[in-house]
């Protein structure tokens, strides 16, 4: 919920699998909604750099 990827948390905690990390990753409903909204936003367009 603080923007740290679960893979990083897994490594820091020494969990052998991501499944173990997920057992302790309790996301609030607000965090889930925020994530869905972020994924629904259009990707910013990359501007070509003249070469």
Coordinates of N, CA and C in Angstrom, one line a residue:
X1 N 0.8 -1.2 0.0 CA 0.0 0.0 0.0 C 0.9 1.3 0.0
X2 N 2.1 1.1 0.2 CA 3.0 2.3 0.2 C 3.8 2.3 -1.1
X3 N 3.4 1.6 -2.1 CA 4.1 1.6 -3.4 C 5.3 0.8 -3.5
X4 N 5.5 -0.1 -2.6 CA 6.7 -1.0 -2.7 C 6.2 -2.3 -3.4
X5 N 6.9 -2.7 -4.4 CA 6.5 -4.0 -5.1 C 6.6 -5.2 -4.2
X6 N 5.6 -6.1 -4.3 CA 5.6 -7.2 -3.4 C 6.8 -8.1 -3.6
X7 N 7.4 -8.1 -4.7 CA 8.6 -8.9 -4.9 C 9.7 -8.4 -4.0
X8 N 9.8 -7.1 -3.9 CA 10.8 -6.5 -3.0 C 10.5 -6.9 -1.6
X9 N 9.3 -6.8 -1.2 CA 8.9 -7.2 0.2 C 9.3 -8.6 0.4
X10 N 9.0 -9.5 -0.6 CA 9.3 -10.9 -0.4 C 10.8 -11.1 -0.1
X11 N 11.6 -10.4 -0.9 CA 13.1 -10.5 -0.7 C 13.5 -10.0 0.7
X12 N 13.0 -8.8 1.0 CA 13.3 -8.2 2.3 C 12.9 -9.1 3.5
X13 N 11.8 -9.8 3.4 CA 11.3 -10.6 4.5 C 11.9 -12.0 4.5
X14 N 12.5 -12.4 3.4 CA 13.1 -13.7 3.3 C 12.2 -14.8 3.0
X15 N 11.0 -14.4 2.4 CA 10.0 -15.4 2.1 C 10.5 -16.2 0.9
X16 N 10.3 -17.5 0.9 CA 10.7 -18.4 -0.2 C 9.8 -18.2 -1.4
X17 N 8.5 -17.9 -1.2 CA 7.6 -17.7 -2.3 C 6.8 -16.4 -2.2
X18 N 6.3 -16.0 -3.3 CA 5.4 -14.8 -3.3 C 4.1 -15.1 -2.6
X19 N 3.7 -16.4 -2.6 CA 2.5 -16.8 -1.9 C 2.6 -16.5 -0.4
X20 N 3.7 -16.8 0.2 CA 3.9 -16.5 1.6 C 3.8 -15.0 1.9
X21 N 4.3 -14.1 1.0 CA 4.2 -12.7 1.1 C 2.8 -12.3 1.0
X22 N 2.0 -12.9 0.1 CA 0.7 -12.5 -0.1 C -0.2 -12.8 1.1
X23 N 0.2 -13.8 1.9 CA -0.6 -14.1 3.1 C -0.6 -12.9 4.0
X24 N 0.4 -12.1 4.0 CA 0.6 -11.0 4.9 C 0.2 -9.7 4.3
X25 N 0.0 -9.7 3.0 CA -0.3 -8.4 2.3 C -1.8 -8.2 2.3
X26 N -2.3 -7.5 3.3 CA -3.7 -7.3 3.5 C -4.0 -5.9 2.9
X27 N -4.6 -5.8 1.8 CA -4.9 -4.5 1.1 C -6.3 -4.0 1.5
X28 N -6.3 -2.7 1.8 CA -7.6 -2.2 2.1 C -8.4 -2.0 0.9
X29 N -9.8 -2.0 1.0 CA -10.6 -1.8 -0.2 C -10.2 -0.5 -1.0
X30 N -9.8 0.6 -0.2 CA -9.4 1.8 -0.9 C -8.1 1.6 -1.7
X31 N -7.2 0.8 -1.2 CA -6.0 0.6 -2.0 C -6.3 -0.2 -3.3
X32 N -7.2 -1.1 -3.2 CA -7.6 -1.9 -4.4 C -8.2 -1.0 -5.4
X33 N -9.1 -0.2 -4.9 CA -9.8 0.8 -5.8 C -8.9 1.7 -6.5
X34 N -7.9 2.2 -5.7 CA -6.9 3.1 -6.3 C -6.1 2.4 -7.3
X35 N -5.7 1.2 -7.1 CA -4.9 0.4 -8.1 C -5.7 0.2 -9.4
X36 N -7.0 -0.1 -9.2 CA -7.8 -0.3 -10.4 C -7.9 1.0 -11.2
X37 N -8.1 2.1 -10.5 CA -8.2 3.4 -11.2 C -6.9 3.7 -11.9
X38 N -5.7 3.4 -11.3 CA -4.5 3.7 -11.9 C -4.3 2.9 -13.2
X39 N -4.7 1.6 -13.1 CA -4.6 0.7 -14.3 C -5.6 1.1 -15.4
X40 N -6.7 1.7 -15.0 CA -7.6 2.2 -16.1 C -7.2 3.4 -16.8
X41 N -6.3 4.2 -16.2 CA -5.9 5.4 -16.9 C -5.1 5.1 -18.2
X42 N -5.3 6.0 -19.2 CA -4.5 5.8 -20.4 C -3.0 6.0 -20.2
X43 N -2.2 5.3 -20.9 CA -0.8 5.5 -20.8 C -0.4 6.8 -21.4
X44 N 0.5 7.5 -20.8 CA 1.0 8.8 -21.4 C 1.7 8.5 -22.7
X45 N 1.5 9.3 -23.7 CA 2.1 9.1 -25.0 C 3.6 9.5 -25.0
X46 N 4.5 8.7 -25.4 CA 5.9 9.0 -25.5 C 6.1 9.8 -26.7
X47 N 6.8 10.9 -26.6 CA 7.1 11.8 -27.7 C 8.5 11.3 -28.4
X48 N 8.5 11.2 -29.7 CA 9.7 10.9 -30.4 C 10.7 12.0 -30.3
X49 N 11.9 11.6 -30.0 CA 13.0 12.6 -29.9 C 13.7 12.7 -31.3
X50 N 13.7 13.9 -31.9 CA 14.4 14.0 -33.2 C 15.8 13.5 -33.1
X51 N 16.3 12.8 -34.1 CA 17.6 12.2 -34.0 C 18.4 12.7 -35.1

